[in-house]
Short mmCIF file of C-alpha atoms and ligand atoms in Angstrom, two decimals:
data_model
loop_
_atom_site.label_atom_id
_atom_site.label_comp_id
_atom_site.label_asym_id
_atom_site.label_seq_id
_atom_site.Cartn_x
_atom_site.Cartn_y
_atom_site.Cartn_z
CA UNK A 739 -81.97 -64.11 -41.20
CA UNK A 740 -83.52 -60.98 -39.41
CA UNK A 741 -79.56 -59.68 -38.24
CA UNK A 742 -78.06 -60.04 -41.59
CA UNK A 743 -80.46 -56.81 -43.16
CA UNK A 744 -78.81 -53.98 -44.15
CA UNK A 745 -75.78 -55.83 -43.68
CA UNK A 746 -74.56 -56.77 -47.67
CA UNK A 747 -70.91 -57.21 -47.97
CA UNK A 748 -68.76 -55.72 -50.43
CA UNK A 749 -65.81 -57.56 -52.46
CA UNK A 750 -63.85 -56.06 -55.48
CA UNK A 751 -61.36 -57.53 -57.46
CA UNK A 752 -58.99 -55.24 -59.33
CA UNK A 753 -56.48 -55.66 -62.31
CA UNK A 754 -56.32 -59.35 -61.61
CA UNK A 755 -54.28 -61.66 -63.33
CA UNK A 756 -53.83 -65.02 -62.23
CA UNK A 757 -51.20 -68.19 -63.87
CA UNK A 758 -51.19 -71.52 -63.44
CA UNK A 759 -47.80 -72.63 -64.19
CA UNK A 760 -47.99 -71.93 -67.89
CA UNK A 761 -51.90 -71.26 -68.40
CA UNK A 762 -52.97 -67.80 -68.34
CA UNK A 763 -56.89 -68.17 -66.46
CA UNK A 764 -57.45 -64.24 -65.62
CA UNK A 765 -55.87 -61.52 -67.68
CA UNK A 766 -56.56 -58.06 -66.24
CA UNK A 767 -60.14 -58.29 -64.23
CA UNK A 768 -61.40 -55.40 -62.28
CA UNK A 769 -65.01 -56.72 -60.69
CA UNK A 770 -67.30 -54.57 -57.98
CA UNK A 771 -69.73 -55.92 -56.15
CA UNK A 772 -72.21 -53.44 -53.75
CA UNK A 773 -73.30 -54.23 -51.47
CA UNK A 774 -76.94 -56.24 -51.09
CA UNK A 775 -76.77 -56.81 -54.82
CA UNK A 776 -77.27 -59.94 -56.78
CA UNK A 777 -74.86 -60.81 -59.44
CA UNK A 778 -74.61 -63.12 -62.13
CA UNK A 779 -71.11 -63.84 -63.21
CA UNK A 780 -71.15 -65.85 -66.89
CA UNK A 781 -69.10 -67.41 -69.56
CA UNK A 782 -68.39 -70.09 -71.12
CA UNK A 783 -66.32 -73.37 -69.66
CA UNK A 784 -62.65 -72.19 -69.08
CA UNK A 785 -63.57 -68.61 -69.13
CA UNK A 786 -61.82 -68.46 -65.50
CA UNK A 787 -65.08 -68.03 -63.28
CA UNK A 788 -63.98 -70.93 -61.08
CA UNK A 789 -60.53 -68.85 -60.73
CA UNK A 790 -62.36 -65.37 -60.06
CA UNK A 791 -64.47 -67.10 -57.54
CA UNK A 792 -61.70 -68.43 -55.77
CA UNK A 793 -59.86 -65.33 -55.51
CA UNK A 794 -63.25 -63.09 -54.57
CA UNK A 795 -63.12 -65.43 -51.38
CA UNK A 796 -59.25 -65.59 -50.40
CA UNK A 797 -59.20 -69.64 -51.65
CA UNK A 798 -56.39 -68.29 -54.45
CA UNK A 799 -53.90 -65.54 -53.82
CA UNK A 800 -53.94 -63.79 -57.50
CA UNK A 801 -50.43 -64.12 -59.38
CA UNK A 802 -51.31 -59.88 -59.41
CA UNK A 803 -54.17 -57.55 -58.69
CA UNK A 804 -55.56 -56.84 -55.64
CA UNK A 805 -58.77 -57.98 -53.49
CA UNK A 806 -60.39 -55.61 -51.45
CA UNK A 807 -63.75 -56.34 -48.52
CA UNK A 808 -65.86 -53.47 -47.35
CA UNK A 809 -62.92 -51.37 -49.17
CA UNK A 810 -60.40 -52.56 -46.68
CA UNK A 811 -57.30 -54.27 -48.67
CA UNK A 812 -57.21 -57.95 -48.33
CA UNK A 813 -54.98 -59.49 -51.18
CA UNK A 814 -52.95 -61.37 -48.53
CA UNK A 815 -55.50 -62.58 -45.83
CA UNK A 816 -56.14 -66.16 -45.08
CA UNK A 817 -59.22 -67.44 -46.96
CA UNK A 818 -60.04 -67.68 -42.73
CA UNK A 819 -59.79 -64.15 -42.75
CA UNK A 820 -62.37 -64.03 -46.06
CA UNK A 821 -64.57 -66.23 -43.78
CA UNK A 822 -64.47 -63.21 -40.92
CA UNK A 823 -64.70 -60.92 -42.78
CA UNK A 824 -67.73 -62.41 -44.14
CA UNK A 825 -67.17 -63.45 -47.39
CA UNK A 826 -67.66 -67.20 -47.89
CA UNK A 827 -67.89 -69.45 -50.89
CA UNK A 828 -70.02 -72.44 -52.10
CA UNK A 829 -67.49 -74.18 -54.17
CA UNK A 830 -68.17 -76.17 -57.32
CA UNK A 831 -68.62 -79.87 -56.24
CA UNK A 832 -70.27 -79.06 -53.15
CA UNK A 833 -67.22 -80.48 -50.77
CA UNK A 834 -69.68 -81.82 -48.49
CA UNK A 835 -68.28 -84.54 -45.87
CA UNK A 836 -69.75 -87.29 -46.93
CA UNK A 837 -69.38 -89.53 -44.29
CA UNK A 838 -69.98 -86.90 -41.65
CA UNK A 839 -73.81 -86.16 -40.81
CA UNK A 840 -76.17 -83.61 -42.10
CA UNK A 841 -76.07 -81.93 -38.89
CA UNK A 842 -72.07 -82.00 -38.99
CA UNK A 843 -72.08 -80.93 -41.92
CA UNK A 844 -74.18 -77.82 -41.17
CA UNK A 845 -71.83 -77.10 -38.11
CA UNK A 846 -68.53 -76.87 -39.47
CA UNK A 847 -69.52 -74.00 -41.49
CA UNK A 848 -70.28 -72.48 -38.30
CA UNK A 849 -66.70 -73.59 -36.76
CA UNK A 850 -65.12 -72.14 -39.99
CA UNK A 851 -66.54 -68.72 -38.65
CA UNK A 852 -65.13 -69.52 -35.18
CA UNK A 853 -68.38 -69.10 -33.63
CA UNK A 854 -69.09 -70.44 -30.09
CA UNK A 855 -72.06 -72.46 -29.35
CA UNK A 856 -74.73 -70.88 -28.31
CA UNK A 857 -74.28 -68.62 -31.65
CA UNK A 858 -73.94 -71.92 -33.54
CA UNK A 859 -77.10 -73.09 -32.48
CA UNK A 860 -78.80 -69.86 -33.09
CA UNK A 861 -77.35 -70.04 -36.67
CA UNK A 862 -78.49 -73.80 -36.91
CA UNK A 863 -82.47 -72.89 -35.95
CA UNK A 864 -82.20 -70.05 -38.27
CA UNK A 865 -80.67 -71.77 -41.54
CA UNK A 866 -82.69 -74.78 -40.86
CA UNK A 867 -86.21 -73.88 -42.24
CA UNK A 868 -84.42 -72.70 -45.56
CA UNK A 869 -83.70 -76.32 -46.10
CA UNK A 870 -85.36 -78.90 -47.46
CA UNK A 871 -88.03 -81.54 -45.64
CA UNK A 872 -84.64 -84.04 -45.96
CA UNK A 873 -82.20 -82.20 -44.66
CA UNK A 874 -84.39 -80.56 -41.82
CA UNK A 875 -85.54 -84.25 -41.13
CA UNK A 876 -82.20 -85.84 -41.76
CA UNK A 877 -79.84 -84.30 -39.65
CA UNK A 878 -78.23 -87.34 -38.42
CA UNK A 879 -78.14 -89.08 -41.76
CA UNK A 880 -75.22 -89.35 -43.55
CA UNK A 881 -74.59 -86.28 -46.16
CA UNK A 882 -73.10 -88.75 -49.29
CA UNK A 883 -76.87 -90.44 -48.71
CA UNK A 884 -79.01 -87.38 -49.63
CA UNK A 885 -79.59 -86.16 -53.24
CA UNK A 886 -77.77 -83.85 -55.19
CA UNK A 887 -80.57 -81.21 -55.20
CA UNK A 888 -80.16 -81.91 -51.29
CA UNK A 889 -76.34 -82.12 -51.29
CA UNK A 890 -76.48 -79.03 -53.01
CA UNK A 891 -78.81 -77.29 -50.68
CA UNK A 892 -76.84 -78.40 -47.42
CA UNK A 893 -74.14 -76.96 -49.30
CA UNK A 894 -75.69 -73.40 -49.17
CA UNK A 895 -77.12 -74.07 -45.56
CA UNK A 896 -73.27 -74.74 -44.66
CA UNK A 897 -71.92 -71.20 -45.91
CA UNK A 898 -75.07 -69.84 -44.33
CA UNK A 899 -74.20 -70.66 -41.09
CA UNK A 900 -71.01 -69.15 -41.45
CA UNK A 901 -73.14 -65.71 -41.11
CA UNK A 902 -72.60 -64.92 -44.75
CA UNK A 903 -72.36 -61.08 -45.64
CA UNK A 904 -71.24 -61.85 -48.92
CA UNK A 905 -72.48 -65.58 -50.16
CA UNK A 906 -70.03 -66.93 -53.72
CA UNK A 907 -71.35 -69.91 -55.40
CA UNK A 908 -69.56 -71.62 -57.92
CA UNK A 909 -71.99 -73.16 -60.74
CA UNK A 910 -74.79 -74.27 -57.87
CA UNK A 911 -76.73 -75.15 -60.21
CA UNK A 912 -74.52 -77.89 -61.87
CA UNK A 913 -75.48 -81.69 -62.53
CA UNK A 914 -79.39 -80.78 -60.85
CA UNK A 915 -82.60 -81.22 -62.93
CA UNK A 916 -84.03 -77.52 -63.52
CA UNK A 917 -86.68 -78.21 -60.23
CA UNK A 918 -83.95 -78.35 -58.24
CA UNK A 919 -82.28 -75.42 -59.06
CA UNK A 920 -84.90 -73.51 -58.50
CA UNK A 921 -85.50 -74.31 -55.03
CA UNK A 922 -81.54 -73.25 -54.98
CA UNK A 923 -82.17 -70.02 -56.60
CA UNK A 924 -85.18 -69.56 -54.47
CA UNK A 925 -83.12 -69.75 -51.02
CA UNK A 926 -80.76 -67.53 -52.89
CA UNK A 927 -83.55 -64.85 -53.35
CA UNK A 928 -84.63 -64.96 -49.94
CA UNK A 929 -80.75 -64.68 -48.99
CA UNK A 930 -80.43 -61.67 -51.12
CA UNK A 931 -84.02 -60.26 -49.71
CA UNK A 932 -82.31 -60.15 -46.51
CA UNK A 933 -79.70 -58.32 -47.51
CA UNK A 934 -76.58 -60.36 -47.99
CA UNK A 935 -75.28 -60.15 -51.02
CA UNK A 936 -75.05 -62.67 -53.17
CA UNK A 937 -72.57 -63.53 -56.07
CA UNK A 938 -73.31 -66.68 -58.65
CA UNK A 939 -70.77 -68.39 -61.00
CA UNK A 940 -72.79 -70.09 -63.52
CA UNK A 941 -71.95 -71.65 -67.12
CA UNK A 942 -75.81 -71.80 -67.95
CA UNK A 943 -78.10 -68.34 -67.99
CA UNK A 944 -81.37 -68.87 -67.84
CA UNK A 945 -81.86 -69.41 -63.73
CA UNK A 946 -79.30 -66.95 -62.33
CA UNK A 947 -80.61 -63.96 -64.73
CA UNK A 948 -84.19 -64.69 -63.86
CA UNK A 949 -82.61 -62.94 -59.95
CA UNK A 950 -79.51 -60.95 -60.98
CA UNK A 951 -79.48 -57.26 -61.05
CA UNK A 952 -75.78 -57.50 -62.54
CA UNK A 953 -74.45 -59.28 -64.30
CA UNK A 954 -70.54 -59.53 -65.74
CA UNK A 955 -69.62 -62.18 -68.52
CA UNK A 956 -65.77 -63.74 -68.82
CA UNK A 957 -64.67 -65.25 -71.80
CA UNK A 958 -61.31 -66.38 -72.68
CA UNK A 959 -59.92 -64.76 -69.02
CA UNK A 960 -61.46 -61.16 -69.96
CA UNK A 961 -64.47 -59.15 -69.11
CA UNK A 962 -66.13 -58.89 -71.88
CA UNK A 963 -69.77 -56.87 -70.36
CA UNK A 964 -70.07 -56.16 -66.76
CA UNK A 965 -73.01 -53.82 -66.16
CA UNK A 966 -76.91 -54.22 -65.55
CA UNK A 967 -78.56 -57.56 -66.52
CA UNK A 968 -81.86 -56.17 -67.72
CA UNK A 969 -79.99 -53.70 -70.38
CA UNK A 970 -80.18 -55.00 -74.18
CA UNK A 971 -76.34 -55.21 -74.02
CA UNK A 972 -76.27 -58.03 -71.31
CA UNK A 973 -78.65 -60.03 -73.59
CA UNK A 974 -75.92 -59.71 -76.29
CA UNK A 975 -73.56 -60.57 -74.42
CA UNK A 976 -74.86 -63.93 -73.33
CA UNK A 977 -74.41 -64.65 -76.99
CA UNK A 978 -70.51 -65.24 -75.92
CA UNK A 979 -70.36 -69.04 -75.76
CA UNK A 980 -74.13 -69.50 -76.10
CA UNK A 981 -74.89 -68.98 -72.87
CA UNK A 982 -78.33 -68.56 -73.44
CA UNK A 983 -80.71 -65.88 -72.34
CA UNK A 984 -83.18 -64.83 -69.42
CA UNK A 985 -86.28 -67.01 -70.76
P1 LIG B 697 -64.17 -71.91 -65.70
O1 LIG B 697 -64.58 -71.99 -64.25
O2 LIG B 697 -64.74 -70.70 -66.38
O3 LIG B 697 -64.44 -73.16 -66.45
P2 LIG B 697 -61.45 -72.00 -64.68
O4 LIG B 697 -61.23 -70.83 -63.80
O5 LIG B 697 -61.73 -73.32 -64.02
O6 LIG B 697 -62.60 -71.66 -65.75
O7 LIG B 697 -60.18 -72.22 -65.62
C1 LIG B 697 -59.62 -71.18 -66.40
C2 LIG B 697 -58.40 -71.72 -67.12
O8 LIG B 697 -57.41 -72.09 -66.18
C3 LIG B 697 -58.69 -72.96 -67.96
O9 LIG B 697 -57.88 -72.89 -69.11
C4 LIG B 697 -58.27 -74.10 -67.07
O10 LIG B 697 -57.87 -75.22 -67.81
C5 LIG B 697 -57.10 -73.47 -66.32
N1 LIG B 697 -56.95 -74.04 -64.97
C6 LIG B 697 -57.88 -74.02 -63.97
N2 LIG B 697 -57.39 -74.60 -62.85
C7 LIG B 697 -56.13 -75.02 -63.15
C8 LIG B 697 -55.11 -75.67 -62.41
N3 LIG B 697 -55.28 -76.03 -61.13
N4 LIG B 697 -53.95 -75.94 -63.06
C9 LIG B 697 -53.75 -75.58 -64.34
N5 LIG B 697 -54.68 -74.93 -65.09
C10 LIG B 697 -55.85 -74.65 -64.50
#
């Protein structure tokens, strides 16, 4: 990860509203995330996190507001464009192939980035020791067979070989025994150490505030904190929907 130092990514969302059909999932978020920081993003289930996510990596187009990388205006890009620009997202559910190997797997995040392939392989010997003994021993084993701590892992490994500046995961802790998501959060640190800058989307506290600086907290499609996540005010405000707290 030695060329991705000094080299955090900034995203920020502003006045964002987003509609599906009828159902009003963002009303009015402004969001701004520096660069090399890590930041926890909270709130209860519905709150819209999975909708903010979406739009911090070009997935959704917001029904208003505007989406800006590195302070360069990007409402209307191609989430391809998010992906060049660096800013690349670990969705909820993993999306893994299932069928597809471990290896496979690991590349297409790589094609995503439209990287050629002596880059790709570079990318694959670097994001390789991050992962676990079964995925590093597994590569030509199918992805659907490995675990969900695994699954979950590969997931990461696959956004880091897109050359992540800015890394979004949506709730990667979800459905994993606590163990597991700390060998998550742990890769996530040592992503973050290197200087990309890292973003998590989580329902449940207690690992993503053990590593974020920041923190912001939806409820309800509002902002309800956004600020430091060591200040006595963020601990209150993980009282919103019993999120729970940093111990
Ligand atoms: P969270 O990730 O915090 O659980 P979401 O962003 O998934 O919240 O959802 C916010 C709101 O938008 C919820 O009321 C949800 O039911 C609604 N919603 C999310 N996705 C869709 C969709 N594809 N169609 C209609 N409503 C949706």
């Amino acid at each position: 990860m030695a060329d991705t130092k000094t080299k955090g990514g900034t995203v920020a969302v502003a006045g964002i509203v987003h509609r599906y059909a009828g159902v009003l999932a963002l009303n009015g978020v402004s969001l701004d995330v520096q660069p090399g920081t890590f930041t926890a993003v909270l709130g209860p289930n519905g709150a819209g996190k999975s909708t903010l996510a979406q739009i911090l990596c070009g997935v959704l187009r917001p029904t208003q507001g505007s989406v800006t990388v590195d302070g360069v205006a990007r409402t209307r890009r191609s989430r391809r464009a998010f992906v060049e620009d660096g800013v690349v997202l670990v969705p909820e559910g993993r999306r893994l192939f299932g069928q597809l190997t471990v290896r496979e797997n690991l590349l297409l995040g790589a094609y995503g980035a439209r990287c050629g392939t002596v880059e790709m392989h570079r990318r694959l010997a670097e994001t390789l020791p991050l992962m676990p003994r079964a995925v590093q021993e597994g590569q030509e084993r199918a992805a659907a067979t490995l675990s969900g701590g695994e699954q979950q892992m590969l997931a990461v490994g696959r956004a880091i070989m897109a050359a992540p500046r800015t890394i979004v995961l949506d709730e990667p802790s979800l459905g994993l025994a606590p163990i597991l998501i700390d060998k998550v959060y742990e890769v996530l640190g040592q992503l973050n150490a290197s200087g990309v800058t890292v973003v998590v989307i989580e329902q449940i506290a207690a690992h993503a505030m053990r590593y974020a600086k920041s923190l912001t907290v939806l409820d309800r499609g509002s902002i309800v904190y956004s600020g430091s996540a060591t200040d006595d005010a963020a601990e209150e405000a993980l009282k919103v929907g019993y999120l729970g707290h940093a111990t």
